[in-house]
Amino acid sequence: MTARIIDGRALATRRRAELADEVARLGAEHGVQPGLATVLVGDDPASRTYVGMKHRASEAAGMRSFQHLLPATTTQPELLDLVDRLNADEAVDGILVQLPLPDHLDAREVQRRVDPAKDVDALNPVTAGMLANGEPTFLACTPAGVVALLDEADVALPGSEVVIVGRSTLVGRPLSIMLTLPGRDATVTVAHSRTRDLAAVCRRADVLVVAAGREGLVTADMVRPGAVVIDVGTNRTADGRLVGDVAYDEVAEVAGAITPVPGGVGPMTVTMLLANTLHAARLRRGLS
Ligand code: GUN
């Protein structure tokens, strides 16, 4: 069997065109232009690339983009002060502080400081708690992108066995909650570095989502024939290629459907950030 490819780039292009239409309508009907503020501390090249993509995508969708590039020597009080100013800025609907932050900064404290009404990255504990409570406000962008890809691929989630490899706050944990919400109704297992017999756990999956950050972690013998495989990993090889956590070529021979890297989950992450920013712009003005 050769897997059907779930094309994140194509879905992202379509969704972004729809979002641009909605942004234009919001401007025409209410004179509102959503604004996204991104904050990058230091000069990590990968983070710089990601923030640049978010900036260009928000402008392409007709939003305002406010980029804050701070030196690696920025102190915690200086960063918190910037977040306070963005919280108070009427032109800013969404705030994203790019991770990872340099080691001397406390990311959790920064995330707690972001106004939940502007928390388009969904990392404030209020936002995470609302999701855990079954009353989501903003959905974390990467897991929301995974759900959108599963919907696009017509994956029947109710009653299905989903295995998520990786328990991060950014992906695995929020995704496990999203997929068990009423309407999604999946049976979810979250595997991690201490899981006994990872291969056997993975083979149970109708849907296998891999977000562990380890190149080549999932091999063909770990995948049930016909399963849907979503690869969230983004790893750089020694020769500079971008690869996922799944050994793509061999797994594509076994899986029923699979996301490529690049061109799978990545483009959807940025798309969901734009969707959250539009949502924030409406909510803050009582327009939803
Ligand atoms: N770094 C990698 N992914 C993300 C993300 O979704 N949000 C933020 N803030 N930083 C990231």
Short mmCIF file of C-alpha atoms and ligand atoms in Angstrom, two decimals:
data_model
loop_
_atom_site.label_atom_id
_atom_site.label_comp_id
_atom_site.label_asym_id
_atom_site.label_seq_id
_atom_site.Cartn_x
_atom_site.Cartn_y
_atom_site.Cartn_z
CA MET A 1 0.00 0.00 0.00
CA THR A 2 1.19 3.52 -0.68
CA ALA A 3 -0.28 6.16 1.59
CA ARG A 4 -2.44 9.01 0.45
CA ILE A 5 -0.60 12.27 1.11
CA ILE A 6 -2.42 14.77 3.30
CA ASP A 7 -1.36 18.06 1.74
CA GLY A 8 -1.04 20.73 4.44
CA ARG A 9 0.23 23.32 2.01
CA ALA A 10 -2.87 23.07 -0.17
CA LEU A 11 -5.24 23.22 2.81
CA ALA A 12 -3.32 26.16 4.30
CA THR A 13 -3.50 28.07 1.02
CA ARG A 14 -7.25 27.58 0.84
CA ARG A 15 -7.84 28.48 4.49
CA ARG A 16 -5.68 31.59 4.26
CA ALA A 17 -7.62 32.81 1.22
CA GLU A 18 -10.86 32.34 3.19
CA LEU A 19 -9.36 34.17 6.17
CA ALA A 20 -8.27 37.05 3.93
CA ASP A 21 -11.87 37.35 2.68
CA GLU A 22 -13.14 37.43 6.27
CA VAL A 23 -10.55 40.04 7.24
CA ALA A 24 -11.61 42.19 4.28
CA ARG A 25 -15.27 41.84 5.31
CA LEU A 26 -14.48 42.80 8.91
CA GLY A 27 -12.74 45.92 7.59
CA ALA A 28 -15.58 46.84 5.23
CA GLU A 29 -18.39 46.24 7.73
CA HIS A 30 -16.82 47.34 10.99
CA GLY A 31 -13.66 49.28 10.11
CA VAL A 32 -11.58 46.73 12.04
CA GLN A 33 -8.17 45.46 10.92
CA PRO A 34 -6.91 42.59 13.12
CA GLY A 35 -3.38 43.07 14.45
CA LEU A 36 -0.85 40.42 15.45
CA ALA A 37 2.20 41.25 17.58
CA THR A 38 5.12 38.82 17.54
CA VAL A 39 8.01 38.98 19.98
CA LEU A 40 11.36 37.34 19.26
CA VAL A 41 14.17 37.49 21.81
CA GLY A 42 17.65 36.74 20.52
CA ASP A 43 18.72 35.63 17.07
CA ASP A 44 18.06 31.88 16.86
CA PRO A 45 17.93 31.37 13.06
CA ALA A 46 15.04 28.87 13.11
CA SER A 47 12.94 31.13 15.36
CA ARG A 48 13.73 34.09 13.14
CA THR A 49 12.48 32.13 10.13
CA TYR A 50 9.25 31.11 11.92
CA VAL A 51 8.52 34.64 13.11
CA GLY A 52 9.21 35.98 9.62
CA MET A 53 6.71 33.49 8.19
CA LYS A 54 4.06 34.58 10.71
CA HIS A 55 4.70 38.22 9.87
CA ARG A 56 4.40 37.71 6.10
CA ALA A 57 1.35 35.45 6.41
CA SER A 58 -0.54 37.93 8.60
CA GLU A 59 0.16 40.79 6.20
CA ALA A 60 -0.85 38.62 3.22
CA ALA A 61 -4.18 37.99 4.98
CA GLY A 62 -4.73 41.74 5.34
CA MET A 63 -3.85 41.97 9.04
CA ARG A 64 -1.47 44.37 10.72
CA SER A 65 1.75 42.81 11.92
CA PHE A 66 3.88 44.27 14.70
CA GLN A 67 7.26 42.59 14.94
CA HIS A 68 9.31 43.10 18.08
CA LEU A 69 12.88 41.85 17.74
CA LEU A 70 14.69 42.10 21.07
CA PRO A 71 18.35 41.42 21.82
CA ALA A 72 19.36 38.19 23.59
CA THR A 73 20.38 40.34 26.58
CA THR A 74 16.76 41.42 27.23
CA THR A 75 15.85 41.07 30.90
CA GLN A 76 12.69 39.50 32.32
CA PRO A 77 11.32 42.89 33.50
CA GLU A 78 11.94 44.39 30.06
CA LEU A 79 10.11 41.53 28.37
CA LEU A 80 7.20 41.69 30.82
CA ASP A 81 7.01 45.44 30.25
CA LEU A 82 6.69 44.90 26.49
CA VAL A 83 3.91 42.33 27.06
CA ASP A 84 2.12 44.87 29.29
CA ARG A 85 2.33 47.48 26.56
CA LEU A 86 1.01 45.04 23.94
CA ASN A 87 -1.83 44.05 26.30
CA ALA A 88 -2.79 47.74 26.52
CA ASP A 89 -2.39 48.51 22.80
CA GLU A 90 -5.79 48.74 21.09
CA ALA A 91 -4.27 47.95 17.67
CA VAL A 92 -2.99 44.59 18.93
CA ASP A 93 -5.50 41.72 18.97
CA GLY A 94 -3.08 38.81 19.29
CA ILE A 95 0.28 38.39 21.04
CA LEU A 96 2.79 35.65 20.32
CA VAL A 97 6.09 35.37 22.18
CA GLN A 98 8.22 32.98 20.14
CA LEU A 99 9.67 29.98 21.96
CA PRO A 100 12.21 28.93 23.01
CA LEU A 101 13.28 31.99 24.97
CA PRO A 102 16.93 32.36 26.02
CA ASP A 103 17.71 30.36 29.16
CA HIS A 104 17.81 33.34 31.53
CA LEU A 105 14.16 34.18 30.80
CA ASP A 106 11.12 32.56 32.43
CA ALA A 107 8.71 31.65 29.61
CA ARG A 108 5.93 30.53 31.94
CA GLU A 109 5.84 33.91 33.67
CA VAL A 110 5.72 35.66 30.30
CA GLN A 111 2.85 33.44 29.13
CA ARG A 112 0.93 34.16 32.34
CA ARG A 113 1.30 37.87 31.64
CA VAL A 114 -0.33 37.76 28.18
CA ASP A 115 -3.94 38.99 28.37
CA PRO A 116 -6.12 35.86 27.86
CA ALA A 117 -8.25 37.94 25.43
CA LYS A 118 -5.15 38.27 23.20
CA ASP A 119 -3.67 34.82 23.82
CA VAL A 120 -3.67 33.59 20.20
CA ASP A 121 -0.81 31.22 21.03
CA ALA A 122 -3.03 29.58 23.69
CA LEU A 123 -0.21 29.18 26.23
CA ASN A 124 -1.62 31.24 29.09
CA PRO A 125 -2.81 28.86 31.84
CA VAL A 126 -6.29 30.45 31.69
CA THR A 127 -6.53 29.52 28.00
CA ALA A 128 -5.15 26.02 28.61
CA GLY A 129 -7.52 25.61 31.55
CA MET A 130 -10.55 26.64 29.52
CA LEU A 131 -9.69 23.92 26.98
CA ALA A 132 -9.22 21.36 29.76
CA ASN A 133 -12.62 22.45 31.08
CA GLY A 134 -14.23 21.76 27.72
CA GLU A 135 -14.85 25.46 27.05
CA PRO A 136 -12.05 26.36 24.63
CA THR A 137 -11.39 30.02 23.87
CA PHE A 138 -8.28 29.89 21.67
CA LEU A 139 -6.91 26.55 20.46
CA ALA A 140 -3.14 26.07 20.40
CA CYS A 141 -2.07 26.52 16.79
CA THR A 142 -0.20 23.30 16.01
CA PRO A 143 -2.74 20.90 17.55
CA ALA A 144 -5.58 22.89 15.96
CA GLY A 145 -3.76 22.46 12.65
CA VAL A 146 -3.55 18.70 13.23
CA VAL A 147 -7.31 18.54 13.87
CA ALA A 148 -7.97 20.59 10.71
CA LEU A 149 -5.84 18.16 8.68
CA LEU A 150 -7.72 15.16 10.12
CA ASP A 151 -11.03 16.83 9.22
CA GLU A 152 -9.76 17.60 5.72
CA ALA A 153 -8.68 13.99 5.25
CA ASP A 154 -12.18 12.85 6.36
CA VAL A 155 -10.78 10.80 9.22
CA ALA A 156 -13.61 9.35 11.31
CA LEU A 157 -12.54 10.23 14.86
CA PRO A 158 -15.46 9.14 17.06
CA GLY A 159 -14.52 5.90 18.78
CA SER A 160 -11.17 5.69 17.01
CA GLU A 161 -7.87 4.85 18.73
CA VAL A 162 -5.54 7.84 18.57
CA VAL A 163 -1.99 7.56 19.84
CA ILE A 164 -0.05 10.80 20.36
CA VAL A 165 3.70 10.43 20.83
CA GLY A 166 4.87 13.42 22.88
CA ARG A 167 3.32 15.16 25.90
CA SER A 168 4.44 18.76 25.33
CA THR A 169 2.42 21.77 26.49
CA LEU A 170 2.61 23.11 22.94
CA VAL A 171 1.30 20.03 21.09
CA GLY A 172 0.72 16.64 22.74
CA ARG A 173 -1.17 17.66 25.85
CA PRO A 174 -3.61 20.17 24.27
CA LEU A 175 -4.16 17.84 21.30
CA SER A 176 -5.10 14.98 23.61
CA ILE A 177 -7.81 17.18 25.12
CA MET A 178 -9.08 18.50 21.78
CA LEU A 179 -9.54 14.98 20.42
CA THR A 180 -11.55 13.83 23.43
CA LEU A 181 -13.98 16.78 23.36
CA PRO A 182 -17.58 15.87 22.55
CA GLY A 183 -17.91 15.78 18.77
CA ARG A 184 -14.35 14.44 18.31
CA ASP A 185 -14.85 11.55 20.74
CA ALA A 186 -11.57 9.73 20.10
CA THR A 187 -9.96 7.32 22.55
CA VAL A 188 -6.57 8.93 23.12
CA THR A 189 -3.33 7.48 24.44
CA VAL A 190 -0.45 9.88 25.11
CA ALA A 191 2.91 8.11 24.81
CA HIS A 192 6.20 9.66 25.90
CA SER A 193 9.82 8.92 26.67
CA ARG A 194 8.92 6.64 29.60
CA THR A 195 6.31 4.62 27.70
CA ARG A 196 6.92 0.86 27.83
CA ASP A 197 7.05 -0.79 24.38
CA LEU A 198 6.36 2.31 22.31
CA ALA A 199 6.13 0.23 19.12
CA ALA A 200 3.28 -1.88 20.50
CA VAL A 201 1.41 1.20 21.70
CA CYS A 202 1.81 2.89 18.30
CA ARG A 203 0.58 -0.21 16.47
CA ARG A 204 -2.78 0.14 18.25
CA ALA A 205 -3.42 3.45 16.57
CA ASP A 206 -5.97 4.18 13.88
CA VAL A 207 -4.48 7.67 13.98
CA LEU A 208 -0.85 8.13 15.02
CA VAL A 209 0.33 11.67 15.77
CA VAL A 210 4.05 12.04 16.34
CA ALA A 211 5.28 15.15 18.13
CA ALA A 212 8.40 14.00 19.94
CA GLY A 213 11.13 16.04 18.24
CA ARG A 214 13.24 12.98 17.34
CA GLU A 215 14.17 12.34 13.75
CA GLY A 216 13.18 8.89 12.49
CA LEU A 217 11.54 7.83 15.78
CA VAL A 218 8.61 6.10 14.13
CA THR A 219 9.44 3.33 11.68
CA ALA A 220 7.21 1.15 9.49
CA ASP A 221 7.03 -1.72 11.99
CA MET A 222 5.35 0.66 14.48
CA VAL A 223 2.44 1.51 12.19
CA ARG A 224 -0.72 -0.52 11.71
CA PRO A 225 -1.39 -1.03 7.97
CA GLY A 226 -3.82 1.62 6.79
CA ALA A 227 -3.35 3.95 9.79
CA VAL A 228 -3.37 7.72 9.41
CA VAL A 229 0.02 9.19 10.37
CA ILE A 230 0.46 12.86 11.25
CA ASP A 231 4.08 13.98 11.63
CA VAL A 232 4.50 17.12 13.71
CA GLY A 233 8.30 16.87 13.91
CA THR A 234 10.61 19.44 12.35
CA ASN A 235 14.23 18.36 12.59
CA ARG A 236 17.25 19.58 10.64
CA THR A 237 19.52 16.85 9.34
CA ALA A 238 23.30 17.26 9.34
CA ASP A 239 23.11 18.19 5.64
CA GLY A 240 20.46 20.86 6.31
CA ARG A 241 17.27 19.09 5.17
CA LEU A 242 14.03 19.46 7.13
CA VAL A 243 12.63 16.08 8.21
CA GLY A 244 9.95 14.92 10.61
CA ASP A 245 9.86 12.37 13.43
CA VAL A 246 8.57 9.66 11.07
CA ALA A 247 10.75 7.64 8.72
CA TYR A 248 8.64 8.88 5.83
CA ASP A 249 9.60 6.62 2.93
CA GLU A 250 9.08 3.32 4.74
CA VAL A 251 6.02 4.44 6.73
CA ALA A 252 4.33 5.72 3.54
CA GLU A 253 4.42 2.10 2.31
CA VAL A 254 2.32 0.96 5.28
CA ALA A 255 0.11 3.89 6.29
CA GLY A 256 -3.24 4.70 4.69
CA ALA A 257 -2.56 8.43 4.76
CA ILE A 258 0.40 10.55 5.89
CA THR A 259 1.50 14.16 6.20
CA PRO A 260 4.84 15.07 4.60
CA VAL A 261 7.54 17.23 6.20
CA PRO A 262 7.78 19.92 5.02
CA GLY A 263 4.31 20.67 3.64
CA GLY A 264 2.15 18.93 6.26
CA VAL A 265 1.47 20.32 9.71
CA GLY A 266 3.84 23.31 9.47
CA PRO A 267 1.79 25.49 7.10
CA MET A 268 -1.34 24.77 9.17
CA THR A 269 0.26 26.08 12.38
CA VAL A 270 0.64 29.55 10.89
CA THR A 271 -2.85 29.35 9.40
CA MET A 272 -4.43 28.61 12.78
CA LEU A 273 -2.52 31.54 14.30
CA LEU A 274 -4.17 33.82 11.73
CA ALA A 275 -7.56 32.26 12.47
CA ASN A 276 -7.04 32.87 16.20
CA THR A 277 -6.03 36.48 15.57
CA LEU A 278 -9.19 37.11 13.53
CA HIS A 279 -11.24 35.41 16.26
CA ALA A 280 -9.59 37.64 18.91
CA ALA A 281 -10.29 40.78 16.90
CA ARG A 282 -13.98 39.87 16.74
CA LEU A 283 -14.30 38.71 20.33
CA ARG A 284 -12.65 41.81 21.78
CA ARG A 285 -15.26 43.96 20.01
CA GLY A 286 -18.25 41.73 20.75
CA LEU A 287 -18.60 40.81 17.08
CA SER A 288 -18.49 37.01 17.31
N1 GUN B 1 7.99 27.67 18.83
C1 GUN B 1 7.66 26.56 18.11
N2 GUN B 1 6.33 26.49 17.96
C2 GUN B 1 5.80 27.54 18.61
C3 GUN B 1 4.46 28.01 18.82
O1 GUN B 1 3.47 27.43 18.40
N3 GUN B 1 4.35 29.15 19.56
C4 GUN B 1 5.43 29.81 20.04
N4 GUN B 1 5.21 30.91 20.74
N5 GUN B 1 6.66 29.41 19.86
C5 GUN B 1 6.85 28.28 19.15
#
